[in-house]
Amino acid sequence: MKKLLVVESPTKARTLKRLLGKDFEVLATKGHIMDLPVKKLGVDIEHGFAPRYVLVKGKAKLVKEIQQAAAKSNDVFIGSDPDREGEAIAYHIAQKIKEKVDIEPHRVLFYEITREEVLRALRESNSIDMKKVSAQMARRILDRLVGYQVSPLLWKSIHRGLSAGRVQTPVLGWIIERCREARKKK
C-alpha cells in the first residue's frame, strides 16, 4: 500500500513526488476545498455564529479523488502550508477523508522542500492545530459578517463591486474621520 500526502500546490506536489518516490501518492488541493457559501451569509448568527461551510465549486472531483486515494493508503499525511489558512485547509481535508475512510490523517509541516526536511516532517508528524483552525474560522466569519454589511453601503455610495472586510472597514472609517477633520479646518 502507498502512503498519501496531500498538499496545496500542484508544483509542490510534483517536487514532493519526485523526492518521495513510488511509495507515496501526492495530490494537490489548489487551495481551499471548503468555504462559506458564495451567495449567502453562511454564518448562523442565531446560534453562536456557527459557520456553514460548503464544498468550493469545482472541488467535488478532487475531494473524491483524495478520498479514494486515502482508502487505498495505510498512512495519510496532510502537508498544506504551515499558517492559519493551511491549517484550515488541512482540517477540511481531514474531515472529508474521515467521511469515507476510518483513518486519522497526520499533519506535516514543511519549511523547506529538501529530501531531508520532508523526511523529518513525515517522521515528526502531528495532529491538526485546532487553535490555528479556530483563528482562521474566526477571521473568515468576521470578514463575512463585516463584508456583508458594509460592502452594499460602498456599492451605493462609492462604486459597485467594492468590498469591505474586517481590516478594510476600520481603515475606511479612519479615512472618513480624517476627511471630516480636514473639512472642519477649512
Short mmCIF file of N, CA and C in Angstrom, two decimals:
data_model
loop_
_atom_site.label_atom_id
_atom_site.label_comp_id
_atom_site.label_asym_id
_atom_site.label_seq_id
_atom_site.Cartn_x
_atom_site.Cartn_y
_atom_site.Cartn_z
N MET A 1 0.83 -1.20 0.00
CA MET A 1 0.00 0.00 0.00
C MET A 1 0.86 1.25 0.00
N LYS A 2 0.43 2.23 -0.75
CA LYS A 2 1.14 3.50 -0.79
C LYS A 2 0.70 4.37 0.38
N LYS A 3 1.50 5.39 0.61
CA LYS A 3 1.13 6.43 1.57
C LYS A 3 0.62 7.60 0.75
N LEU A 4 -0.30 8.36 1.32
CA LEU A 4 -0.87 9.52 0.64
C LEU A 4 -0.39 10.79 1.33
N LEU A 5 0.04 11.75 0.53
CA LEU A 5 0.40 13.08 1.01
C LEU A 5 -0.41 14.08 0.22
N VAL A 6 -1.14 14.95 0.92
CA VAL A 6 -1.95 15.98 0.28
C VAL A 6 -1.35 17.34 0.61
N VAL A 7 -1.06 18.13 -0.42
CA VAL A 7 -0.52 19.47 -0.25
C VAL A 7 -1.42 20.45 -1.01
N GLU A 8 -1.09 21.73 -0.96
CA GLU A 8 -1.90 22.73 -1.65
C GLU A 8 -1.48 22.92 -3.10
N SER A 9 -0.19 23.04 -3.34
CA SER A 9 0.33 23.45 -4.64
C SER A 9 0.64 22.27 -5.56
N PRO A 10 0.15 22.31 -6.80
CA PRO A 10 0.50 21.25 -7.76
C PRO A 10 2.01 21.19 -8.04
N THR A 11 2.67 22.32 -8.04
CA THR A 11 4.12 22.35 -8.26
C THR A 11 4.83 21.67 -7.10
N LYS A 12 4.40 21.98 -5.88
CA LYS A 12 4.98 21.34 -4.69
C LYS A 12 4.70 19.85 -4.72
N ALA A 13 3.51 19.46 -5.18
CA ALA A 13 3.14 18.04 -5.25
C ALA A 13 4.08 17.29 -6.19
N ARG A 14 4.38 17.87 -7.35
CA ARG A 14 5.30 17.22 -8.30
C ARG A 14 6.70 17.08 -7.71
N THR A 15 7.17 18.13 -7.04
CA THR A 15 8.50 18.08 -6.42
C THR A 15 8.54 17.02 -5.32
N LEU A 16 7.52 16.99 -4.49
CA LEU A 16 7.47 16.01 -3.40
C LEU A 16 7.38 14.58 -3.93
N LYS A 17 6.63 14.39 -5.00
CA LYS A 17 6.51 13.06 -5.61
C LYS A 17 7.89 12.59 -6.08
N ARG A 18 8.63 13.50 -6.68
CA ARG A 18 9.98 13.18 -7.15
C ARG A 18 10.89 12.83 -5.97
N LEU A 19 10.77 13.58 -4.85
CA LEU A 19 11.61 13.34 -3.67
C LEU A 19 11.25 12.04 -2.94
N LEU A 20 9.95 11.73 -2.89
CA LEU A 20 9.48 10.60 -2.09
C LEU A 20 9.40 9.28 -2.86
N GLY A 21 9.27 9.35 -4.16
CA GLY A 21 9.28 8.14 -4.97
C GLY A 21 7.97 7.38 -4.99
N LYS A 22 8.09 6.10 -5.37
CA LYS A 22 6.91 5.27 -5.66
C LYS A 22 6.10 4.86 -4.43
N ASP A 23 6.62 5.05 -3.23
CA ASP A 23 5.88 4.67 -2.03
C ASP A 23 4.78 5.68 -1.67
N PHE A 24 4.81 6.85 -2.32
CA PHE A 24 3.85 7.90 -2.00
C PHE A 24 3.02 8.30 -3.20
N GLU A 25 1.74 8.54 -2.95
CA GLU A 25 0.92 9.27 -3.92
C GLU A 25 0.80 10.67 -3.35
N VAL A 26 1.02 11.69 -4.19
CA VAL A 26 0.97 13.07 -3.73
C VAL A 26 -0.08 13.81 -4.55
N LEU A 27 -1.05 14.40 -3.87
CA LEU A 27 -2.13 15.13 -4.52
C LEU A 27 -2.14 16.58 -4.03
N ALA A 28 -2.65 17.48 -4.88
CA ALA A 28 -2.72 18.91 -4.53
C ALA A 28 -4.16 19.38 -4.53
N THR A 29 -4.51 20.20 -3.54
CA THR A 29 -5.87 20.74 -3.43
C THR A 29 -6.07 22.02 -4.23
N LYS A 30 -4.98 22.70 -4.56
CA LYS A 30 -5.05 24.02 -5.21
C LYS A 30 -5.83 25.00 -4.34
N GLY A 31 -5.52 25.03 -3.06
CA GLY A 31 -6.18 25.95 -2.14
C GLY A 31 -7.28 25.28 -1.34
N HIS A 32 -8.22 26.09 -0.89
CA HIS A 32 -9.31 25.61 -0.05
C HIS A 32 -10.23 24.67 -0.80
N ILE A 33 -10.75 23.67 -0.08
CA ILE A 33 -11.77 22.80 -0.66
C ILE A 33 -13.14 23.12 -0.07
N MET A 34 -13.17 23.79 1.08
CA MET A 34 -14.41 24.19 1.75
C MET A 34 -14.34 25.69 2.04
N ASP A 35 -15.52 26.34 1.97
CA ASP A 35 -15.59 27.76 2.29
C ASP A 35 -17.03 28.10 2.62
N LEU A 36 -17.25 29.31 3.09
CA LEU A 36 -18.60 29.79 3.29
C LEU A 36 -19.26 29.92 1.92
N PRO A 37 -20.57 29.76 1.83
CA PRO A 37 -21.22 29.85 0.52
C PRO A 37 -21.02 31.22 -0.13
N VAL A 38 -20.99 31.25 -1.44
CA VAL A 38 -20.71 32.48 -2.18
C VAL A 38 -21.86 33.48 -2.08
N LYS A 39 -23.09 33.02 -2.21
CA LYS A 39 -24.23 33.93 -2.31
C LYS A 39 -25.09 34.01 -1.05
N LYS A 40 -24.61 33.45 0.03
CA LYS A 40 -25.34 33.52 1.30
C LYS A 40 -24.37 33.95 2.39
N LEU A 41 -24.92 34.40 3.51
CA LEU A 41 -24.08 34.82 4.63
C LEU A 41 -23.23 33.65 5.13
N GLY A 42 -23.84 32.48 5.28
CA GLY A 42 -23.10 31.30 5.69
C GLY A 42 -22.68 31.28 7.14
N VAL A 43 -23.24 32.19 7.93
CA VAL A 43 -22.93 32.25 9.36
C VAL A 43 -24.26 32.30 10.10
N ASP A 44 -24.46 31.38 11.01
CA ASP A 44 -25.70 31.31 11.77
C ASP A 44 -25.58 32.23 12.98
N ILE A 45 -26.04 33.45 12.82
CA ILE A 45 -25.94 34.47 13.86
C ILE A 45 -26.75 34.08 15.09
N GLU A 46 -27.84 33.38 14.88
CA GLU A 46 -28.74 32.98 15.98
C GLU A 46 -28.13 31.89 16.87
N HIS A 47 -27.14 31.15 16.37
CA HIS A 47 -26.59 30.02 17.11
C HIS A 47 -25.07 30.11 17.22
N GLY A 48 -24.62 31.14 17.91
CA GLY A 48 -23.21 31.27 18.24
C GLY A 48 -22.30 31.55 17.06
N PHE A 49 -22.84 32.14 16.00
CA PHE A 49 -22.06 32.50 14.81
C PHE A 49 -21.39 31.28 14.17
N ALA A 50 -22.11 30.17 14.20
CA ALA A 50 -21.58 28.93 13.61
C ALA A 50 -21.48 29.07 12.09
N PRO A 51 -20.31 28.74 11.54
CA PRO A 51 -20.16 28.82 10.08
C PRO A 51 -20.83 27.63 9.41
N ARG A 52 -21.31 27.84 8.21
CA ARG A 52 -21.91 26.77 7.40
C ARG A 52 -21.04 26.61 6.15
N TYR A 53 -20.07 25.73 6.23
CA TYR A 53 -19.14 25.53 5.12
C TYR A 53 -19.75 24.65 4.04
N VAL A 54 -19.41 24.95 2.81
CA VAL A 54 -19.83 24.15 1.66
C VAL A 54 -18.58 23.83 0.83
N LEU A 55 -18.71 22.82 0.00
CA LEU A 55 -17.62 22.46 -0.90
C LEU A 55 -17.43 23.57 -1.92
N VAL A 56 -16.19 23.98 -2.14
CA VAL A 56 -15.89 25.01 -3.13
C VAL A 56 -16.26 24.48 -4.52
N LYS A 57 -16.86 25.34 -5.32
CA LYS A 57 -17.29 24.94 -6.66
C LYS A 57 -16.10 24.38 -7.44
N GLY A 58 -16.32 23.24 -8.07
CA GLY A 58 -15.28 22.61 -8.87
C GLY A 58 -14.34 21.68 -8.11
N LYS A 59 -14.55 21.52 -6.81
CA LYS A 59 -13.64 20.69 -6.00
C LYS A 59 -14.19 19.29 -5.70
N ALA A 60 -15.41 18.99 -6.11
CA ALA A 60 -16.02 17.69 -5.78
C ALA A 60 -15.21 16.53 -6.34
N LYS A 61 -14.77 16.64 -7.58
CA LYS A 61 -13.99 15.56 -8.21
C LYS A 61 -12.67 15.35 -7.47
N LEU A 62 -12.01 16.44 -7.11
CA LEU A 62 -10.75 16.36 -6.38
C LEU A 62 -10.95 15.72 -5.01
N VAL A 63 -12.00 16.12 -4.29
CA VAL A 63 -12.27 15.55 -2.97
C VAL A 63 -12.50 14.05 -3.09
N LYS A 64 -13.25 13.65 -4.08
CA LYS A 64 -13.49 12.21 -4.30
C LYS A 64 -12.18 11.48 -4.59
N GLU A 65 -11.31 12.10 -5.38
CA GLU A 65 -10.01 11.51 -5.69
C GLU A 65 -9.17 11.35 -4.43
N ILE A 66 -9.19 12.36 -3.56
CA ILE A 66 -8.44 12.31 -2.30
C ILE A 66 -9.02 11.20 -1.41
N GLN A 67 -10.34 11.12 -1.32
CA GLN A 67 -10.98 10.09 -0.51
C GLN A 67 -10.64 8.69 -1.01
N GLN A 68 -10.65 8.50 -2.33
CA GLN A 68 -10.32 7.20 -2.91
C GLN A 68 -8.86 6.84 -2.66
N ALA A 69 -7.98 7.82 -2.81
CA ALA A 69 -6.56 7.57 -2.55
C ALA A 69 -6.33 7.24 -1.07
N ALA A 70 -7.05 7.93 -0.18
CA ALA A 70 -6.92 7.66 1.26
C ALA A 70 -7.39 6.25 1.59
N ALA A 71 -8.44 5.79 0.90
CA ALA A 71 -8.97 4.45 1.14
C ALA A 71 -7.96 3.37 0.75
N LYS A 72 -7.07 3.68 -0.18
CA LYS A 72 -6.07 2.72 -0.64
C LYS A 72 -4.73 2.88 0.09
N SER A 73 -4.68 3.79 1.06
CA SER A 73 -3.42 4.10 1.74
C SER A 73 -3.42 3.57 3.17
N ASN A 74 -2.23 3.24 3.63
CA ASN A 74 -2.13 2.83 5.03
C ASN A 74 -1.76 4.01 5.93
N ASP A 75 -1.28 5.10 5.35
CA ASP A 75 -0.98 6.33 6.08
C ASP A 75 -1.37 7.51 5.21
N VAL A 76 -1.98 8.51 5.84
CA VAL A 76 -2.35 9.73 5.13
C VAL A 76 -1.72 10.91 5.85
N PHE A 77 -1.04 11.75 5.09
CA PHE A 77 -0.38 12.94 5.61
C PHE A 77 -0.95 14.15 4.89
N ILE A 78 -1.13 15.23 5.64
CA ILE A 78 -1.59 16.48 5.04
C ILE A 78 -0.49 17.52 5.27
N GLY A 79 0.04 18.02 4.17
CA GLY A 79 1.15 18.98 4.23
C GLY A 79 0.81 20.32 3.64
N SER A 80 -0.39 20.82 3.95
CA SER A 80 -0.74 22.17 3.50
C SER A 80 0.15 23.18 4.22
N ASP A 81 0.12 24.43 3.77
CA ASP A 81 1.02 25.44 4.30
C ASP A 81 0.91 25.57 5.83
N PRO A 82 2.03 25.94 6.48
CA PRO A 82 2.05 25.99 7.95
C PRO A 82 1.54 27.32 8.53
N ASP A 83 0.42 27.81 8.01
CA ASP A 83 -0.18 29.04 8.53
C ASP A 83 -1.65 28.77 8.84
N ARG A 84 -2.39 29.80 9.24
CA ARG A 84 -3.81 29.61 9.59
C ARG A 84 -4.61 29.04 8.43
N GLU A 85 -4.40 29.60 7.24
CA GLU A 85 -5.14 29.14 6.07
C GLU A 85 -4.81 27.67 5.78
N GLY A 86 -3.54 27.34 5.82
CA GLY A 86 -3.11 25.96 5.59
C GLY A 86 -3.68 25.00 6.62
N GLU A 87 -3.77 25.46 7.85
CA GLU A 87 -4.31 24.61 8.92
C GLU A 87 -5.80 24.35 8.69
N ALA A 88 -6.52 25.39 8.25
CA ALA A 88 -7.95 25.22 7.94
C ALA A 88 -8.13 24.28 6.75
N ILE A 89 -7.27 24.42 5.76
CA ILE A 89 -7.32 23.51 4.60
C ILE A 89 -7.07 22.08 5.07
N ALA A 90 -6.07 21.89 5.93
CA ALA A 90 -5.77 20.55 6.47
C ALA A 90 -6.98 20.00 7.22
N TYR A 91 -7.61 20.83 8.02
CA TYR A 91 -8.78 20.41 8.80
C TYR A 91 -9.91 19.94 7.87
N HIS A 92 -10.18 20.73 6.83
CA HIS A 92 -11.27 20.36 5.92
C HIS A 92 -10.93 19.10 5.11
N ILE A 93 -9.68 18.95 4.72
CA ILE A 93 -9.27 17.73 4.01
C ILE A 93 -9.47 16.52 4.94
N ALA A 94 -9.02 16.66 6.19
CA ALA A 94 -9.15 15.56 7.15
C ALA A 94 -10.62 15.20 7.36
N GLN A 95 -11.49 16.22 7.46
CA GLN A 95 -12.92 15.96 7.64
C GLN A 95 -13.49 15.19 6.46
N LYS A 96 -13.12 15.59 5.26
CA LYS A 96 -13.64 14.92 4.06
C LYS A 96 -13.11 13.49 3.96
N ILE A 97 -11.87 13.28 4.33
CA ILE A 97 -11.30 11.92 4.31
C ILE A 97 -12.04 11.05 5.31
N LYS A 98 -12.26 11.57 6.53
CA LYS A 98 -12.90 10.79 7.59
C LYS A 98 -14.37 10.50 7.30
N GLU A 99 -14.99 11.25 6.38
CA GLU A 99 -16.36 10.94 5.97
C GLU A 99 -16.43 9.58 5.27
N LYS A 100 -15.33 9.20 4.60
CA LYS A 100 -15.33 7.98 3.78
C LYS A 100 -14.40 6.89 4.28
N VAL A 101 -13.38 7.26 5.05
CA VAL A 101 -12.34 6.30 5.45
C VAL A 101 -12.10 6.44 6.95
N ASP A 102 -11.98 5.32 7.64
CA ASP A 102 -11.70 5.33 9.08
C ASP A 102 -10.19 5.44 9.29
N ILE A 103 -9.70 6.66 9.11
CA ILE A 103 -8.26 6.91 9.27
C ILE A 103 -8.08 8.32 9.80
N GLU A 104 -7.12 8.51 10.66
CA GLU A 104 -6.81 9.84 11.19
C GLU A 104 -5.57 10.36 10.45
N PRO A 105 -5.74 11.33 9.57
CA PRO A 105 -4.58 11.86 8.85
C PRO A 105 -3.59 12.53 9.79
N HIS A 106 -2.31 12.46 9.41
CA HIS A 106 -1.23 13.11 10.15
C HIS A 106 -0.97 14.48 9.54
N ARG A 107 -0.67 15.44 10.38
CA ARG A 107 -0.34 16.79 9.90
C ARG A 107 1.17 16.91 9.81
N VAL A 108 1.67 17.32 8.64
CA VAL A 108 3.10 17.54 8.48
C VAL A 108 3.34 18.99 8.08
N LEU A 109 4.41 19.55 8.60
CA LEU A 109 4.76 20.94 8.32
C LEU A 109 6.11 21.01 7.62
N PHE A 110 6.09 21.55 6.41
CA PHE A 110 7.32 21.71 5.64
C PHE A 110 7.74 23.17 5.68
N TYR A 111 9.01 23.39 5.98
CA TYR A 111 9.54 24.75 5.95
C TYR A 111 10.55 24.92 4.82
N GLU A 112 10.93 23.81 4.24
CA GLU A 112 11.73 23.80 3.01
C GLU A 112 11.49 22.46 2.34
N ILE A 113 11.63 22.44 1.04
CA ILE A 113 11.35 21.21 0.31
C ILE A 113 12.68 20.58 -0.13
N THR A 114 13.32 19.95 0.83
CA THR A 114 14.50 19.13 0.55
C THR A 114 14.17 17.73 1.05
N ARG A 115 14.84 16.74 0.54
CA ARG A 115 14.55 15.36 0.95
C ARG A 115 14.67 15.19 2.47
N GLU A 116 15.74 15.76 3.05
CA GLU A 116 15.96 15.63 4.49
C GLU A 116 14.83 16.28 5.29
N GLU A 117 14.45 17.49 4.88
CA GLU A 117 13.40 18.22 5.60
C GLU A 117 12.04 17.51 5.46
N VAL A 118 11.75 17.02 4.28
CA VAL A 118 10.48 16.33 4.05
C VAL A 118 10.42 15.04 4.87
N LEU A 119 11.49 14.27 4.88
CA LEU A 119 11.51 13.04 5.68
C LEU A 119 11.41 13.34 7.17
N ARG A 120 12.06 14.42 7.61
CA ARG A 120 11.97 14.84 9.01
C ARG A 120 10.52 15.19 9.35
N ALA A 121 9.88 15.98 8.48
CA ALA A 121 8.49 16.39 8.72
C ALA A 121 7.56 15.18 8.79
N LEU A 122 7.77 14.21 7.93
CA LEU A 122 6.95 13.00 7.95
C LEU A 122 7.16 12.20 9.24
N ARG A 123 8.41 12.10 9.69
CA ARG A 123 8.71 11.39 10.94
C ARG A 123 8.09 12.10 12.14
N GLU A 124 8.10 13.43 12.11
CA GLU A 124 7.63 14.23 13.24
C GLU A 124 6.19 14.72 13.04
N SER A 125 5.41 13.98 12.28
CA SER A 125 4.04 14.41 12.01
C SER A 125 3.26 14.54 13.32
N ASN A 126 2.24 15.35 13.28
CA ASN A 126 1.48 15.65 14.47
C ASN A 126 0.00 15.68 14.12
N SER A 127 -0.80 16.27 14.98
CA SER A 127 -2.22 16.43 14.69
C SER A 127 -2.47 17.87 14.25
N ILE A 128 -3.65 18.10 13.73
CA ILE A 128 -4.02 19.43 13.26
C ILE A 128 -4.14 20.36 14.47
N ASP A 129 -3.62 21.58 14.32
CA ASP A 129 -3.64 22.58 15.39
C ASP A 129 -5.00 23.29 15.36
N MET A 130 -5.89 22.87 16.23
CA MET A 130 -7.25 23.41 16.23
C MET A 130 -7.29 24.88 16.64
N LYS A 131 -6.27 25.36 17.34
CA LYS A 131 -6.23 26.80 17.67
C LYS A 131 -6.05 27.62 16.40
N LYS A 132 -5.18 27.14 15.50
CA LYS A 132 -4.99 27.84 14.22
C LYS A 132 -6.25 27.74 13.36
N VAL A 133 -6.88 26.58 13.38
CA VAL A 133 -8.12 26.39 12.61
C VAL A 133 -9.18 27.36 13.13
N SER A 134 -9.34 27.43 14.43
CA SER A 134 -10.33 28.34 15.03
C SER A 134 -10.01 29.80 14.70
N ALA A 135 -8.72 30.15 14.71
CA ALA A 135 -8.32 31.52 14.37
C ALA A 135 -8.69 31.85 12.92
N GLN A 136 -8.46 30.91 12.02
CA GLN A 136 -8.80 31.14 10.62
C GLN A 136 -10.31 31.24 10.45
N MET A 137 -11.04 30.37 11.11
CA MET A 137 -12.51 30.41 11.00
C MET A 137 -13.06 31.71 11.56
N ALA A 138 -12.52 32.17 12.68
CA ALA A 138 -12.97 33.44 13.26
C ALA A 138 -12.69 34.59 12.29
N ARG A 139 -11.52 34.60 11.69
CA ARG A 139 -11.17 35.64 10.72
C ARG A 139 -12.13 35.59 9.54
N ARG A 140 -12.41 34.40 9.04
CA ARG A 140 -13.28 34.24 7.88
C ARG A 140 -14.70 34.68 8.21
N ILE A 141 -15.18 34.32 9.40
CA ILE A 141 -16.52 34.72 9.83
C ILE A 141 -16.61 36.23 9.97
N LEU A 142 -15.59 36.84 10.59
CA LEU A 142 -15.59 38.30 10.74
C LEU A 142 -15.56 38.99 9.38
N ASP A 143 -14.73 38.50 8.47
CA ASP A 143 -14.69 39.07 7.12
C ASP A 143 -16.07 39.01 6.48
N ARG A 144 -16.74 37.88 6.63
CA ARG A 144 -18.05 37.71 6.02
C ARG A 144 -19.08 38.64 6.66
N LEU A 145 -19.12 38.66 8.00
CA LEU A 145 -20.12 39.49 8.68
C LEU A 145 -19.94 40.97 8.35
N VAL A 146 -18.71 41.45 8.44
CA VAL A 146 -18.44 42.86 8.15
C VAL A 146 -18.67 43.13 6.66
N GLY A 147 -18.14 42.26 5.82
CA GLY A 147 -18.27 42.45 4.38
C GLY A 147 -19.70 42.48 3.90
N TYR A 148 -20.53 41.61 4.44
CA TYR A 148 -21.93 41.55 4.01
C TYR A 148 -22.72 42.77 4.46
N GLN A 149 -22.25 43.43 5.52
CA GLN A 149 -22.96 44.61 6.00
C GLN A 149 -22.42 45.90 5.40
N VAL A 150 -21.11 45.99 5.21
CA VAL A 150 -20.50 47.24 4.76
C VAL A 150 -20.41 47.33 3.23
N SER A 151 -20.11 46.22 2.57
CA SER A 151 -19.93 46.26 1.10
C SER A 151 -21.13 46.85 0.37
N PRO A 152 -22.37 46.46 0.69
CA PRO A 152 -23.51 47.07 -0.01
C PRO A 152 -23.58 48.60 0.17
N LEU A 153 -23.15 49.09 1.33
CA LEU A 153 -23.11 50.54 1.54
C LEU A 153 -22.09 51.19 0.61
N LEU A 154 -20.94 50.54 0.42
CA LEU A 154 -19.92 51.05 -0.50
C LEU A 154 -20.45 51.07 -1.93
N TRP A 155 -21.20 50.03 -2.30
CA TRP A 155 -21.73 49.95 -3.66
C TRP A 155 -22.67 51.11 -3.93
N LYS A 156 -23.49 51.45 -2.91
CA LYS A 156 -24.47 52.54 -3.09
C LYS A 156 -23.79 53.91 -3.11
N SER A 157 -22.78 54.09 -2.26
CA SER A 157 -22.22 55.43 -2.10
C SER A 157 -20.96 55.69 -2.93
N ILE A 158 -20.19 54.67 -3.28
CA ILE A 158 -18.93 54.91 -3.99
C ILE A 158 -18.92 54.22 -5.35
N HIS A 159 -18.85 52.89 -5.36
CA HIS A 159 -18.72 52.17 -6.63
C HIS A 159 -19.14 50.72 -6.46
N ARG A 160 -19.94 50.23 -7.38
CA ARG A 160 -20.38 48.83 -7.34
C ARG A 160 -19.17 47.89 -7.44
N GLY A 161 -19.18 46.81 -6.69
CA GLY A 161 -18.11 45.82 -6.76
C GLY A 161 -17.05 45.98 -5.69
N LEU A 162 -17.05 47.12 -4.98
CA LEU A 162 -16.08 47.28 -3.89
C LEU A 162 -16.44 46.34 -2.75
N SER A 163 -15.44 45.88 -2.04
CA SER A 163 -15.75 45.02 -0.91
C SER A 163 -15.01 45.51 0.33
N ALA A 164 -15.59 45.21 1.45
CA ALA A 164 -15.00 45.60 2.72
C ALA A 164 -14.92 44.37 3.61
N GLY A 165 -13.89 44.32 4.40
CA GLY A 165 -13.72 43.23 5.34
C GLY A 165 -13.36 43.79 6.70
N ARG A 166 -12.95 42.92 7.59
CA ARG A 166 -12.66 43.33 8.96
C ARG A 166 -11.49 44.29 9.04
N VAL A 167 -10.60 44.30 8.04
CA VAL A 167 -9.46 45.22 8.03
C VAL A 167 -9.82 46.49 7.27
N GLN A 168 -10.41 46.34 6.08
CA GLN A 168 -10.72 47.50 5.25
C GLN A 168 -11.72 48.43 5.92
N THR A 169 -12.68 47.88 6.64
CA THR A 169 -13.74 48.69 7.22
C THR A 169 -13.22 49.70 8.25
N PRO A 170 -12.39 49.30 9.23
CA PRO A 170 -11.86 50.31 10.16
C PRO A 170 -10.96 51.33 9.44
N VAL A 171 -10.21 50.88 8.45
CA VAL A 171 -9.35 51.80 7.70
C VAL A 171 -10.21 52.82 6.97
N LEU A 172 -11.28 52.35 6.35
CA LEU A 172 -12.20 53.27 5.68
C LEU A 172 -12.78 54.26 6.69
N GLY A 173 -13.10 53.79 7.88
CA GLY A 173 -13.60 54.67 8.93
C GLY A 173 -12.58 55.73 9.30
N TRP A 174 -11.31 55.36 9.40
CA TRP A 174 -10.26 56.34 9.70
C TRP A 174 -10.12 57.38 8.58
N ILE A 175 -10.23 56.92 7.35
CA ILE A 175 -10.12 57.85 6.21
C ILE A 175 -11.27 58.86 6.26
N ILE A 176 -12.48 58.38 6.50
CA ILE A 176 -13.64 59.27 6.59
C ILE A 176 -13.45 60.26 7.74
N GLU A 177 -12.97 59.75 8.87
CA GLU A 177 -12.72 60.62 10.03
C GLU A 177 -11.71 61.72 9.69
N ARG A 178 -10.63 61.37 9.02
CA ARG A 178 -9.60 62.35 8.64
C ARG A 178 -10.14 63.38 7.64
N CYS A 179 -10.98 62.90 6.71
CA CYS A 179 -11.60 63.82 5.74
C CYS A 179 -12.49 64.83 6.46
N ARG A 180 -13.26 64.35 7.42
CA ARG A 180 -14.13 65.26 8.17
C ARG A 180 -13.31 66.27 8.97
N GLU A 181 -12.21 65.82 9.58
CA GLU A 181 -11.33 66.73 10.31
C GLU A 181 -10.73 67.77 9.38
N ALA A 182 -10.32 67.33 8.20
CA ALA A 182 -9.73 68.27 7.22
C ALA A 182 -10.76 69.29 6.78
N ARG A 183 -11.99 68.90 6.56
CA ARG A 183 -13.06 69.81 6.15
C ARG A 183 -13.35 70.84 7.25
N LYS A 184 -13.29 70.41 8.50
CA LYS A 184 -13.54 71.32 9.63
C LYS A 184 -12.47 72.42 9.69
N LYS A 185 -11.23 72.07 9.37
CA LYS A 185 -10.14 73.02 9.42
C LYS A 185 -10.26 74.08 8.32
N LYS A 186 -10.89 73.73 7.22
CA LYS A 186 -11.09 74.71 6.14
C LYS A 186 -12.23 75.63 6.54
#
